[in-house]
Structures are given as structure tokens and as C-alpha cells.
Amino acid sequence: PTTQIVPDAKKKTLVILGSGWGSISLLKKLDTTQYNVVLISPRNYFLFTPLLPSAPTGTVEHRSIIEPVHGIIRQKKGVVKYYEAEATAVDNVNKKVTLKSVNTPEEVEMTLDYDYIVMGVGAQTSTFGIPGVAENACFLKEIDDSKKLRQQLMDRIETAAFVSAEERKNLLHMVVVGGGPTGVEFAAELQDFVDDDLKRSCPEIAKDIRVTLVEALPNVLSSFSKQLVDYTQNSFATANIQLLTKTMVKNVTKDTIKAERSLEDGSKETFEIPYGLLVWATGNAVRPVTRSLMTNIEAQKQSRRGLIVNDFLVVEGAEGIWALGDCSATKFAPTAQVAAQEGAYLANLFNQMGRAHEIEDDITALQLKSESAQDSNTRKTIASEIESKTRKLRRAQTILPFEYTHQGSLAYIGSERAVADLSLWGNATPWAGSMTYWFWMSAYVSMCFNTRNRILVCFDWVKTKVFGRDISRE
Ligand code: FAD
Ligand code: NAD
């Protein structure tokens, strides 16, 4: 069925897909009184992804890094209708979006009309179609991934008591594939968990746990400066995290990884890595709803990374569709920083468009009034009002292209150390070590969604420092 809830027929309907960094940043700054706003996301909360690698081991609690969308919506002046649903298709010709509920007792499918739609659906973890990954690996993108990862981690730890010494070594081999920031931060958190908590509470198990990070390129953290890459790799060596670089995973079974290593002489060797827990963090892949829209638009057919947008974030080859964040293909890295700035930019763009629409209506009303005015003085006054409104309209219609300001990159590398590539006065400034860890903490706390999240995260960190991480299954 086609259901259309239009609280105000005079207003345009703006549909926002997703409740992540891009879409929520847009919603926060959007003047919702100017549009009929509809928010569609399978996740009824915003997730602060920078602290997600700290969640499976319990350094921070899941609830501390999420914020419900209903709370965010309640603070808006205008009405925002929320659907806990997944958009399955966007019909760019007839301006319709199809959605499917995710948690209703019976699945509900419906189609909504839109005037404008913003694609903010993010990306999914890439598997590159490598056999066995989807079936055997854990990912680290959403809260559910973190919960599953925690569950599997505890399964391995508790199962270790039942198996032989040889099996135990393999079972307790935790392998992280992908040496980007996600893989590095999670490997670091895992080793902290072993060193700070498991060694104290269950030393006989902790002594057999090994953490390995596998990366296809010659180095981890390839987007960071060389100095910080070296620092991270040395720090991992000290912390006993095994690093396998120039190693590409080719195949995965339920207990073995088949990998290919590039040797100095240019040749390649294939070898097997037995494992107990596999965490897969090899970057982004396009989501099905984005892919389906891309196949509908001629100008998008060649794109592989996501929706191609122009400088105003308008999807090339379509009308009334914008894209931001990880589902778009731009010259910027797929980061929260970029998505949040794009969201704020689009909010401003829609606010300007809404204002322009209002002014146009005012001008039309004034023109009608002028036509029916009897005396020349009234007509003169109206004419000067129209002139002033026209100037305002021109200002509202002047929309500048999106510009990104890079503030730097940060990553936690374990043992209370972090690396930071900061952009200070236009120069890249690398920082590393314990002081950078304190900087990392304060930067992430300040970036948290609101004061509630800030307090909860700080409380979790203090709790971890004072009592250690909880090693119970829950
Ligand atoms: P997301 O934030 O992923 O949001 C996408 C939204 O779309 C979600 O609400 C999702 O539920 C929803 N959605 C999915 N499918 C559909 C559908 N079919 N219909 C409707 N809605 C849908 N970046 C940094 O800058 N700094 C960091 O420290 C950092 N740390 C990270 C740590 C981890 C573990 C990960 C995974 C990423 C990290 N990133 C970091 C990257 C950052 O999280 C992403 O670049 C950012 O989330 C992109 O924002 P987005 O709005 O495009 O997508
Ligand atoms: P990524 O794309 O940054 O890194 C993935 C890594 O996996 C690459 O180095 C790649 O060479 C490697 N890889 C791919 N296939 C492989 C294979 N078969 N075998 C072995 N290695 C393989 O991915 P990510 O770390 O998930 O990050 C995604 C985005 O999110 C990036 O833009 C990143 O900057 C951002 N992010 C930032 C932070 C931070 O700033 N602290 C944290 C997490 C994510």
C-alpha cells in the first residue's frame, strides 16, 4: 500500500534515510518547521562509532555510546515522523521510497512519496566476496556486531577449559583482519582486555591467548603519517600483538584462514592460520539500497564506491536526491568527521531552500495584493516590500558548495597510548604516546552526542580503571 502522511500539504516532504553521523547531524541543524520531515532507519538510535571498538571488551557500555532518535526528534520544533524500517528501494523517477519494517510482529511494507530525499544509509563491511568470511567472521560496524563479538569472545574463553592443549592454542588465537583504524583499535582493546583483566582473573587462560592483526599492505594505518605507523607497529610488538603485514586473506573456513604473503623477492607464499575468533574489518562496501539506486541512474552505473555527488551533494543524474557520508563517493575519506560536516551543510542548504520557498510565497501574495490595491501609494509601498523580499530571496538562493575542514585523525593503539595526526594551522602534526591518549579521551568525550553520553562514557572509563573490565558473559 502507498501511505502518505502529509501533516501540511503546503510544505515539501523531506525524507531522510539513516540515523548515523550524516543524517543525525542534518536533523540536528534542520529547521523542521519548513518541511514535512520523515526519518527512516532500521536503528532507532544514533551510534557514536569512534568508541565502538571499546565496547566488545566492556571498556565502555553499549548504552553509553548510543542516543535514541525519539529524544533527538522531541527537541525539534517541527513534526518529524520516524519509521523503524529499512528503505529497500528509491524510485527516482516517480519520487517514491519503499520501506520494510524491521521489528514489527509482521513485516510491513509501504511506499512513501517524497519531494526531496537524503541518502544517509552509510556502508556495510566489505568481504570482497572472500569465501567463508560472511559465515565465520564477526564484524564491527553496529551494536549487534559488538554484542555478537562479546558473546564469541566469552565462548572461546570458557570453551578453553574443555579442550586439549593444542586445540586450546588455536581456540584462543584471536585474529583481526584489516589493519585500518577499526582493526588496529579493536586489536589494541583486545590485548588490553587480556593484559589488564584476564591475566588477573584467569591467568591460566590468558597465558594462551594470542592476538594477531593481518594486513594486506606493507603497513597498518596507511592513512596516518609514517612516524605514527612506525610508533604503532613498535607498540604492538611490545604489547605482543602479532602483526602479519603484506598478507592477504584469501579463504576462511570455520577454524582456519588461508592467507597469501608477499615475500621480499616478489614471490608469494600461501599459508594457513588456525584461529578461534575472527574479526573482519577490511573497510566499506556499498549497501543494497544504494546499489539499487545506482543501477537506476545512468550517471551512477560506473561508480563502485557509492553515489557520485556534485559539490552541493546532489546525486549526479537524479533530481531531488542528495547523498552524504559513507554511501557517497567523494574525494573525502569515509569518516564520521566528513559525514557530520556534510550533514550540517545539507541542513543549512535545506533551511535556505525552505526560506526561499517562503519568500516566494510572500512575493506572490504581495503581487496579488498589489493587483487589487486601489491607490498608487499602497501599490508603491507593496512594490518596495517586493523589492526587499526579492533581495532576501536572492540571498536565500545563493548556495555555496560544500567545503570540508579536516581536523585530524586519532586512533587508540592500546596500553593507554594513542596516535594523532592533527591538522594545526594547515600543517600535519603527528603526536603519539600517553599524553596523546589523554588528548584522545578528551577529544572523544567532547565529540559525544550530548552531556548524558559524555558523563556515561567518563563513568565507564573510571569504572574500568578502578574495578577493571567485567569478564562475566553478560
Ligand atoms: P552511519 O553512521 O553508518 O549511519 C548509517 C545509518 O543508516 C544507520 O543508522 C543505519 O542503521 C542506517 N541504514 C542502513 N541501511 C539502511 C536502509 N536500507 N534504510 C535506511 N537506513 C539505513 N570515523 C571518524 O571520523 N573517527 C573515528 O574515530 C571513527 N571510528 C570508527 C570506528 C568504527 C568501529 C567504525 C565502524 C567506523 C568509524 N568511523 C570513524 C567511521 C564513521 O563511523 C563513518 O564514516 C560514519 O559512521 C559515516 O556516517 P554515515 O552517516 O554515512 O553512516
Ligand atoms: P580501512 O579501509 O581503513 O582499512 C581496511 C584495511 O583492510 C586496509 O588497510 C586493507 O589493506 C586491509 N585489507 C583489505 N582486504 C584485506 C584482506 N583480504 N586481507 C588482509 N587485509 C585486507 O577500514 P576501516 O578500518 O574499517 O575504516 C573504515 C573507515 O572508517 C576509514 O575511512 C577510517 O578512516 C574510518 N575509521 C576511522 C577511525 C579513527 O579515526 N579512529 C576508526 C575506525 C574507522
Coordinates of C-alpha atoms and ligand atoms in Angstrom, one line a residue:
P1 CA 0.0 0.0 0.0
T2 CA 1.0 3.6 -0.5
T3 CA 0.6 5.5 2.7
Q4 CA 1.4 9.2 2.7
I5 CA 1.3 11.2 5.9
V6 CA 1.5 14.8 5.0
P7 CA 0.8 17.0 8.0
D8 CA 1.0 20.1 5.9
A9 CA 0.2 19.9 2.2
K10 CA 1.8 23.3 1.6
K11 CA 5.2 22.0 2.7
K12 CA 7.6 19.8 0.7
T13 CA 8.2 16.3 2.1
L14 CA 11.8 15.7 3.0
V15 CA 12.7 12.0 3.6
I16 CA 16.0 11.3 5.5
L17 CA 17.4 7.8 5.3
G18 CA 19.6 6.6 8.2
S19 CA 20.2 7.7 11.8
G20 CA 24.0 7.8 11.6
W21 CA 26.6 10.6 11.6
G22 CA 25.4 12.3 8.4
S23 CA 21.6 12.1 8.8
I24 CA 21.6 13.0 12.5
S25 CA 23.9 15.9 12.0
L26 CA 21.5 17.1 9.3
L27 CA 18.4 16.6 11.5
K28 CA 20.0 18.4 14.4
K29 CA 20.5 21.6 12.5
L30 CA 17.5 21.3 10.2
D31 CA 14.6 23.8 10.6
T32 CA 11.9 21.1 10.7
T33 CA 9.1 23.7 10.6
Q34 CA 9.8 24.2 6.9
Y35 CA 9.2 20.7 5.8
N36 CA 7.2 17.5 6.4
V37 CA 10.2 15.5 7.7
V38 CA 10.2 11.7 7.6
L39 CA 13.1 9.8 9.1
I40 CA 13.6 6.1 8.1
S41 CA 16.2 3.9 9.8
P42 CA 16.4 0.3 10.9
R43 CA 18.2 1.6 14.0
N44 CA 16.2 3.8 16.4
Y45 CA 19.3 5.4 17.8
F46 CA 22.5 7.2 16.8
L47 CA 25.7 5.3 17.4
F48 CA 28.9 7.0 18.3
T49 CA 31.1 4.7 16.2
P50 CA 34.5 6.1 17.4
L51 CA 34.1 4.3 20.7
L52 CA 32.6 1.1 19.2
P53 CA 35.9 -0.8 19.3
S54 CA 36.0 -0.3 23.1
A55 CA 32.5 -1.9 23.5
P56 CA 33.0 -5.7 23.0
T57 CA 35.6 -5.9 25.8
G58 CA 33.5 -3.7 28.1
T59 CA 35.8 -0.7 28.3
V60 CA 32.6 1.3 27.6
E61 CA 29.0 0.1 27.8
H62 CA 26.8 -0.1 24.7
R63 CA 24.2 2.2 26.2
S64 CA 26.8 4.9 26.8
I65 CA 27.5 5.4 23.1
I66 CA 24.0 5.5 21.7
E67 CA 21.3 8.1 21.7
P68 CA 17.6 7.4 20.9
V69 CA 16.3 9.1 17.8
H70 CA 13.0 9.8 19.6
G71 CA 14.9 12.1 22.1
I72 CA 16.5 13.9 19.2
I73 CA 13.2 14.3 17.4
R74 CA 11.5 15.6 20.5
Q75 CA 13.8 18.5 20.6
K76 CA 12.8 19.7 17.2
K77 CA 10.2 22.4 16.7
G78 CA 8.5 20.9 13.7
V79 CA 7.0 17.4 13.3
V80 CA 9.4 14.6 12.4
K81 CA 7.8 11.2 11.6
Y82 CA 10.0 8.2 12.4
Y83 CA 9.8 4.7 10.9
E84 CA 11.9 1.9 12.3
A85 CA 12.4 0.4 8.9
E86 CA 14.9 -0.3 6.2
A87 CA 14.5 1.5 2.9
T88 CA 14.5 -1.2 0.2
A89 CA 14.2 0.9 -3.0
V90 CA 14.2 4.5 -4.1
D91 CA 12.2 5.2 -7.3
N92 CA 14.0 8.4 -8.5
V93 CA 11.6 8.8 -11.5
N94 CA 8.3 8.8 -9.5
K95 CA 9.9 10.1 -6.3
K96 CA 8.8 7.2 -4.1
V97 CA 10.7 5.3 -1.4
T98 CA 9.8 1.8 -0.4
L99 CA 10.4 0.7 3.1
K100 CA 10.2 -2.5 5.2
S101 CA 9.6 -2.5 8.9
V102 CA 12.3 -4.4 10.9
N103 CA 10.8 -5.1 14.3
T104 CA 7.0 -5.3 13.9
P105 CA 5.4 -8.7 14.7
E106 CA 4.5 -8.9 11.0
E107 CA 6.6 -7.3 8.3
V108 CA 5.0 -4.2 7.0
E109 CA 6.0 -2.8 3.6
M110 CA 4.9 0.6 2.4
T111 CA 5.8 3.3 -0.1
L112 CA 6.1 7.0 0.6
D113 CA 6.1 9.9 -1.8
Y114 CA 8.9 12.4 -1.3
D115 CA 9.8 15.8 -2.8
Y116 CA 13.4 15.6 -1.5
I117 CA 15.3 12.6 -0.2
V118 CA 18.7 12.4 1.5
M119 CA 20.6 9.1 1.3
G120 CA 22.5 8.7 4.6
V121 CA 22.5 4.9 4.8
G122 CA 26.2 4.5 5.4
A123 CA 28.1 1.4 4.2
Q124 CA 28.4 -2.2 5.2
T125 CA 31.6 -4.1 5.9
S126 CA 33.3 -5.4 2.8
T127 CA 34.1 -9.1 2.5
F128 CA 35.3 -8.8 -1.2
G129 CA 33.4 -12.0 -1.7
I130 CA 36.1 -14.0 0.0
P131 CA 34.7 -17.4 0.7
G132 CA 33.8 -18.2 4.3
V133 CA 34.0 -14.6 5.7
A134 CA 30.3 -13.9 5.9
E135 CA 29.7 -17.3 7.6
N136 CA 32.6 -17.3 10.1
A137 CA 33.7 -13.8 10.9
C138 CA 32.5 -11.2 13.3
F139 CA 32.2 -7.6 12.1
L140 CA 32.4 -4.3 14.0
K141 CA 30.0 -1.8 12.5
E142 CA 26.9 -1.9 14.7
I143 CA 26.0 -2.5 18.3
D144 CA 24.7 -6.0 17.4
D145 CA 28.1 -6.8 15.9
S146 CA 29.7 -5.8 19.2
K147 CA 27.3 -8.0 21.2
K148 CA 28.0 -11.0 18.9
L149 CA 31.7 -10.4 19.2
R150 CA 31.5 -10.3 23.0
Q151 CA 29.5 -13.5 23.0
Q152 CA 32.0 -15.3 20.8
L153 CA 34.9 -14.0 22.8
M154 CA 33.4 -15.4 26.0
D155 CA 32.5 -18.7 24.3
R156 CA 36.2 -19.2 23.3
I157 CA 37.4 -18.3 26.8
E158 CA 35.0 -20.7 28.6
T159 CA 35.4 -23.5 26.0
A160 CA 39.1 -23.5 26.5
A161 CA 38.7 -25.5 29.8
F162 CA 37.2 -28.4 27.8
V163 CA 39.8 -28.9 25.1
S164 CA 43.4 -30.3 24.7
A165 CA 46.4 -28.1 25.0
E166 CA 46.9 -28.0 21.2
E167 CA 43.2 -27.2 20.4
R168 CA 43.3 -24.6 23.2
K169 CA 46.1 -22.6 21.5
N170 CA 44.1 -22.4 18.3
L171 CA 40.8 -21.7 20.0
L172 CA 42.4 -18.8 21.9
H173 CA 44.0 -17.4 18.8
M174 CA 42.1 -14.2 18.1
V175 CA 42.7 -12.9 14.6
V176 CA 41.7 -9.4 13.3
V177 CA 41.8 -8.9 9.6
G178 CA 42.3 -5.4 8.3
G179 CA 44.9 -3.0 9.6
G180 CA 42.9 0.2 9.1
P181 CA 41.9 2.2 12.2
T182 CA 39.0 -0.3 13.1
G183 CA 41.2 -3.3 13.1
V184 CA 44.1 -1.6 14.9
E185 CA 41.8 -0.1 17.6
F186 CA 40.0 -3.4 18.2
A187 CA 43.2 -5.5 18.3
A188 CA 44.6 -3.0 20.9
E189 CA 41.4 -3.2 23.0
L190 CA 41.5 -7.0 22.9
Q191 CA 45.1 -7.1 24.1
D192 CA 44.3 -4.6 26.9
F193 CA 41.5 -6.9 28.0
V194 CA 43.9 -9.8 28.1
D195 CA 46.7 -7.9 29.9
D196 CA 44.6 -5.8 32.3
D197 CA 41.8 -8.2 33.2
L198 CA 42.1 -11.8 32.0
K199 CA 45.7 -12.2 33.3
R200 CA 44.5 -11.1 36.7
S201 CA 41.2 -13.1 36.8
C202 CA 42.0 -16.2 34.8
P203 CA 45.8 -16.4 34.2
E204 CA 45.7 -20.0 33.1
I205 CA 43.6 -19.0 30.1
A206 CA 45.1 -15.6 29.5
K207 CA 48.6 -17.1 29.0
D208 CA 47.4 -19.0 25.9
I209 CA 45.6 -16.1 24.3
R210 CA 47.3 -14.6 21.2
V211 CA 46.1 -11.6 19.2
T212 CA 47.1 -11.3 15.6
L213 CA 46.5 -8.5 13.2
V214 CA 46.6 -9.3 9.4
E215 CA 47.0 -6.6 6.9
A216 CA 47.4 -6.8 3.1
L217 CA 49.5 -3.7 2.7
P218 CA 53.1 -3.3 4.0
N219 CA 51.9 -1.3 7.0
V220 CA 48.9 -0.7 9.2
L221 CA 47.1 2.6 9.4
S222 CA 48.1 3.6 5.9
S223 CA 46.3 6.9 6.1
F224 CA 48.5 8.1 9.0
S225 CA 52.0 9.6 8.8
K226 CA 55.0 7.2 8.6
Q227 CA 56.2 8.2 12.1
L228 CA 52.9 7.2 13.6
V229 CA 52.7 4.0 11.6
D230 CA 56.2 3.0 13.0
Y231 CA 55.2 4.0 16.5
T232 CA 52.0 1.9 16.3
Q233 CA 53.9 -1.2 14.9
N234 CA 56.6 -0.9 17.6
S235 CA 53.9 -0.5 20.3
F236 CA 52.1 -3.6 19.0
A237 CA 55.4 -5.6 19.1
T238 CA 55.9 -4.5 22.7
A239 CA 52.4 -5.5 23.6
N240 CA 52.8 -8.9 22.0
I241 CA 50.3 -8.3 19.2
Q242 CA 51.5 -10.3 16.3
L243 CA 51.5 -8.3 13.1
L244 CA 51.3 -10.0 9.7
T245 CA 51.7 -7.4 7.0
K246 CA 51.8 -7.9 3.2
T247 CA 49.4 -10.8 4.0
M248 CA 46.2 -11.1 2.1
V249 CA 43.4 -13.4 3.4
K250 CA 42.1 -15.5 0.5
N251 CA 39.8 -18.0 2.1
V252 CA 38.2 -18.7 5.5
T253 CA 36.8 -21.9 7.0
K254 CA 35.3 -22.4 10.4
D255 CA 38.7 -22.7 12.1
T256 CA 41.4 -21.8 9.5
I257 CA 42.4 -18.8 7.5
K258 CA 44.2 -19.3 4.2
A259 CA 46.4 -16.3 3.5
E260 CA 49.0 -15.3 0.9
R261 CA 52.1 -13.5 1.9
S262 CA 54.3 -11.3 -0.5
L263 CA 58.0 -12.0 0.0
E264 CA 60.9 -9.7 -0.5
D265 CA 61.9 -11.3 -3.8
G266 CA 58.4 -10.6 -5.2
S267 CA 57.2 -14.2 -4.9
K268 CA 54.2 -15.2 -2.9
E269 CA 53.7 -18.0 -0.4
T270 CA 50.4 -19.4 0.8
F271 CA 50.0 -20.5 4.4
E272 CA 47.3 -21.3 6.9
I273 CA 46.4 -19.6 10.2
P274 CA 44.3 -21.7 12.7
Y275 CA 42.1 -19.4 14.7
G276 CA 39.3 -19.4 17.3
L277 CA 37.9 -15.9 16.8
L278 CA 38.0 -14.0 13.6
V279 CA 37.2 -10.2 13.4
W280 CA 36.8 -8.8 9.9
A281 CA 37.5 -5.1 9.4
T282 CA 38.6 -4.6 5.8
G283 CA 36.7 -1.4 5.0
N284 CA 33.4 -0.4 3.4
A285 CA 31.1 -1.9 0.7
V286 CA 28.0 -0.4 -0.9
R287 CA 24.6 -1.2 0.8
P288 CA 21.9 -2.9 -1.4
V289 CA 19.6 0.1 -1.3
T290 CA 22.4 2.4 -2.6
R291 CA 23.4 -0.2 -5.2
S292 CA 19.8 -0.5 -6.5
L293 CA 19.5 3.3 -6.8
M294 CA 22.9 3.4 -8.6
T295 CA 21.7 0.9 -11.2
N296 CA 18.6 3.0 -11.9
I297 CA 20.7 6.1 -12.8
E298 CA 22.8 6.2 -15.9
A299 CA 25.4 8.6 -14.5
Q300 CA 25.9 6.3 -11.5
K301 CA 26.4 3.0 -13.3
Q302 CA 30.2 3.2 -13.4
S303 CA 30.6 4.0 -9.8
R304 CA 32.0 1.3 -7.4
R305 CA 32.3 3.1 -4.1
G306 CA 28.9 4.7 -3.8
L307 CA 26.7 7.5 -5.1
I308 CA 28.6 10.1 -7.1
V309 CA 27.5 13.6 -5.9
N310 CA 28.3 17.1 -7.1
D311 CA 29.8 19.9 -5.0
F312 CA 26.3 20.5 -3.4
L313 CA 26.0 16.8 -2.5
V314 CA 23.3 16.4 -5.1
V315 CA 23.3 12.8 -6.6
E316 CA 24.5 13.1 -10.2
G317 CA 21.9 12.2 -12.8
A318 CA 18.9 12.5 -10.4
E319 CA 16.6 15.2 -9.2
G320 CA 15.7 15.8 -5.6
I321 CA 18.2 13.3 -4.2
W322 CA 21.2 14.2 -2.0
A323 CA 23.7 11.8 -0.6
L324 CA 26.2 12.2 2.3
G325 CA 28.6 10.1 4.4
D326 CA 29.7 6.6 3.6
C327 CA 27.1 5.9 0.9
S328 CA 28.5 8.6 -1.3
A329 CA 31.7 8.5 -3.4
T330 CA 33.6 11.8 -2.9
K331 CA 37.3 12.8 -2.7
F332 CA 37.0 12.7 1.1
A333 CA 37.7 9.6 3.3
P334 CA 34.6 7.8 4.6
T335 CA 34.8 9.2 8.2
A336 CA 32.4 10.5 10.8
Q337 CA 34.1 13.8 10.6
V338 CA 33.2 14.2 6.9
A339 CA 29.6 12.8 7.3
A340 CA 28.9 15.2 10.2
Q341 CA 30.1 18.2 8.3
E342 CA 28.1 17.2 5.2
G343 CA 25.0 16.8 7.4
A344 CA 25.5 20.3 8.8
Y345 CA 26.0 21.6 5.3
L346 CA 22.8 20.0 4.0
A347 CA 20.8 21.3 6.9
N348 CA 21.9 24.8 6.0
L349 CA 21.1 24.1 2.3
F350 CA 17.6 22.9 3.2
N351 CA 17.0 25.8 5.6
Q352 CA 17.9 28.2 2.8
M353 CA 15.7 26.4 0.3
G354 CA 12.8 26.4 2.8
R355 CA 13.3 30.2 3.4
A356 CA 13.5 30.8 -0.3
H357 CA 10.2 28.9 -0.8
E358 CA 8.5 31.0 2.0
I359 CA 9.8 34.3 0.5
E360 CA 8.5 33.2 -3.0
D361 CA 5.0 32.6 -1.4
D362 CA 5.2 36.0 0.3
I363 CA 6.1 37.7 -3.0
T364 CA 3.2 36.0 -4.9
A365 CA 0.8 37.2 -2.1
L366 CA 2.2 40.7 -2.3
Q367 CA 1.8 40.7 -6.1
L368 CA -1.8 39.7 -5.8
K369 CA -2.3 42.3 -3.1
S370 CA -0.8 45.0 -5.4
E371 CA -3.0 44.0 -8.3
S372 CA -6.1 44.5 -6.2
A373 CA -4.8 47.7 -4.5
Q374 CA -6.9 50.8 -5.2
D375 CA -4.5 53.7 -4.6
S376 CA -1.0 54.3 -6.0
N377 CA 0.6 54.9 -2.5
T378 CA -0.4 51.4 -1.4
R379 CA 1.0 49.9 -4.7
K380 CA 4.2 51.9 -4.1
T381 CA 4.6 50.5 -0.6
I382 CA 3.9 47.0 -1.8
A383 CA 6.4 47.4 -4.7
S384 CA 9.2 48.4 -2.2
E385 CA 8.3 45.4 0.0
I386 CA 8.5 43.1 -3.0
E387 CA 11.9 44.6 -3.8
S388 CA 13.2 44.0 -0.4
K389 CA 11.8 40.4 -0.4
T390 CA 13.4 39.8 -3.8
R391 CA 16.8 40.8 -2.4
K392 CA 16.2 38.4 0.5
L393 CA 15.2 35.7 -2.0
R394 CA 18.4 36.2 -3.9
R395 CA 20.4 35.8 -0.7
A396 CA 18.5 32.6 0.2
Q397 CA 19.0 31.2 -3.3
T398 CA 22.8 31.7 -3.1
I399 CA 24.0 28.4 -2.0
L400 CA 27.7 27.8 -1.7
P401 CA 29.4 24.4 -2.4
F402 CA 30.3 22.0 0.4
E403 CA 33.8 22.6 1.9
Y404 CA 35.4 20.2 4.2
T405 CA 37.7 21.2 7.1
H406 CA 39.9 18.4 8.2
Q407 CA 40.6 18.5 12.0
G408 CA 42.9 15.5 12.1
S409 CA 42.8 11.8 12.7
L410 CA 43.1 9.9 16.0
A411 CA 43.4 6.2 16.9
Y412 CA 43.8 4.3 20.1
I413 CA 46.6 1.8 19.9
G414 CA 46.5 0.1 23.3
S415 CA 48.4 0.2 26.6
E416 CA 47.0 3.7 27.2
R417 CA 48.6 5.1 24.1
A418 CA 47.1 6.8 21.1
V419 CA 48.3 8.3 17.8
A420 CA 47.1 11.6 16.4
D421 CA 47.7 13.2 13.0
L422 CA 46.5 16.7 13.8
S423 CA 45.9 19.5 11.4
L424 CA 47.3 22.6 13.1
W425 CA 47.3 25.8 11.2
G426 CA 47.2 23.9 8.0
N427 CA 50.3 21.7 8.9
A428 CA 50.1 18.0 9.7
T429 CA 51.4 17.5 13.2
P430 CA 52.0 13.9 14.4
W431 CA 51.5 13.1 18.1
A432 CA 51.9 9.7 19.8
G433 CA 52.1 8.3 23.3
S434 CA 50.4 8.5 26.7
M435 CA 49.7 12.2 26.6
T436 CA 48.0 11.7 23.2
Y437 CA 45.9 9.1 24.9
W438 CA 44.6 11.7 27.3
F439 CA 44.0 14.0 24.3
W440 CA 42.2 11.2 22.5
M441 CA 40.0 10.7 25.5
S442 CA 39.1 14.4 25.9
A443 CA 38.6 14.8 22.1
Y444 CA 36.2 11.8 22.0
V445 CA 34.3 12.9 25.1
S446 CA 33.8 16.3 23.6
M447 CA 32.6 14.8 20.4
C448 CA 30.0 12.6 22.2
F449 CA 26.4 13.3 21.2
N450 CA 25.3 15.1 24.4
T451 CA 26.1 15.6 28.1
R452 CA 24.4 12.3 29.1
N453 CA 26.7 10.3 26.8
R454 CA 29.7 12.3 28.0
I455 CA 29.0 11.5 31.6
L456 CA 28.3 7.9 30.9
V457 CA 31.5 7.4 28.9
C458 CA 33.6 9.1 31.5
F459 CA 31.9 7.0 34.2
D460 CA 32.7 3.8 32.2
W461 CA 36.4 4.8 31.9
V462 CA 36.6 5.5 35.6
K463 CA 34.9 2.2 36.4
T464 CA 37.3 0.3 34.1
K465 CA 40.3 1.9 35.7
V466 CA 39.1 1.3 39.3
F467 CA 37.4 -2.1 39.1
G468 CA 38.8 -3.5 35.8
R469 CA 36.5 -4.7 33.0
D470 CA 33.7 -7.1 33.7
I471 CA 34.7 -10.6 32.5
S472 CA 31.3 -12.2 33.0
R473 CA 29.5 -13.4 29.9
E474 CA 26.8 -10.7 30.0
Ligands
FAD1 P1 26.4 5.6 9.5 O1 26.9 6.4 10.7 O2 26.9 4.2 9.4 O3 24.8 5.6 9.5 C1 24.1 4.9 8.6 C2 22.7 4.8 9.0 O4 21.9 4.3 8.0 C3 22.5 3.9 10.2 O5 21.6 4.5 11.1 C4 21.9 2.6 9.6 O6 21.1 1.9 10.5 C5 21.0 3.3 8.5 N1 20.7 2.4 7.4 C6 21.3 1.3 7.0 N2 20.7 0.7 6.0 C7 19.5 1.5 5.8 C8 18.4 1.4 4.9 N3 18.3 0.4 4.0 N4 17.4 2.3 5.0 C9 17.5 3.3 6.0 N5 18.5 3.4 6.8 C10 19.5 2.5 6.7 N6 35.2 8.0 11.7 C11 35.9 9.0 12.3 O7 35.9 10.1 11.7 N7 36.5 8.9 13.5 C12 36.5 7.7 14.2 O8 37.1 7.6 15.2 C13 35.8 6.6 13.6 N8 35.8 5.4 14.3 C14 35.1 4.4 13.7 C15 35.0 3.2 14.4 C16 34.3 2.1 13.8 C17 34.3 0.8 14.6 C18 33.7 2.2 12.6 C19 32.9 1.1 12.0 C20 33.7 3.4 11.9 C21 34.4 4.5 12.5 N9 34.5 5.7 11.8 C22 35.2 6.8 12.4 C23 33.8 5.9 10.5 C24 32.5 6.5 10.7 O9 31.7 5.8 11.7 C25 31.7 6.6 9.4 O10 32.4 7.2 8.4 C26 30.3 7.3 9.7 O11 29.6 6.5 10.5 C27 29.6 7.5 8.4 O12 28.4 8.1 8.7 P2 27.1 7.8 7.8 O13 26.0 8.7 8.4 O14 27.4 7.9 6.4 O15 26.8 6.3 8.1
NAD2 P1 40.0 0.7 6.1 O1 39.5 0.7 4.7 O2 40.6 2.0 6.6 O3 41.1 -0.4 6.3 C1 40.9 -1.7 5.8 C2 42.2 -2.4 5.7 O4 42.0 -3.8 5.4 C3 43.1 -1.9 4.6 O5 44.3 -1.5 5.2 C4 43.2 -3.0 3.6 O6 44.5 -3.1 3.0 C5 43.0 -4.2 4.5 N1 42.5 -5.4 3.8 C6 41.5 -5.4 2.8 N2 41.3 -6.7 2.4 C7 42.2 -7.5 3.1 C8 42.4 -8.9 3.1 N3 41.8 -9.7 2.3 N4 43.4 -9.4 3.9 C9 44.1 -8.5 4.7 N5 43.9 -7.2 4.8 C10 42.9 -6.7 4.0 O7 38.8 0.2 7.0 P2 38.3 0.5 8.5 O8 39.5 0.5 9.4 O9 37.1 -0.3 8.8 O10 37.9 2.1 8.4 C11 36.8 2.5 7.5 C12 36.7 4.0 7.5 O11 36.4 4.4 8.8 C13 38.0 4.7 7.2 O12 37.8 5.8 6.4 C14 38.6 5.0 8.5 O13 39.4 6.2 8.5 C15 37.4 5.3 9.3 N6 37.7 5.0 10.7 C16 38.4 5.9 11.4 C17 38.7 5.6 12.7 C18 39.5 6.6 13.5 O14 39.7 7.7 13.0 N7 40.0 6.3 14.7 C19 38.4 4.4 13.3 C20 37.7 3.5 12.6 C21 37.4 3.8 11.3

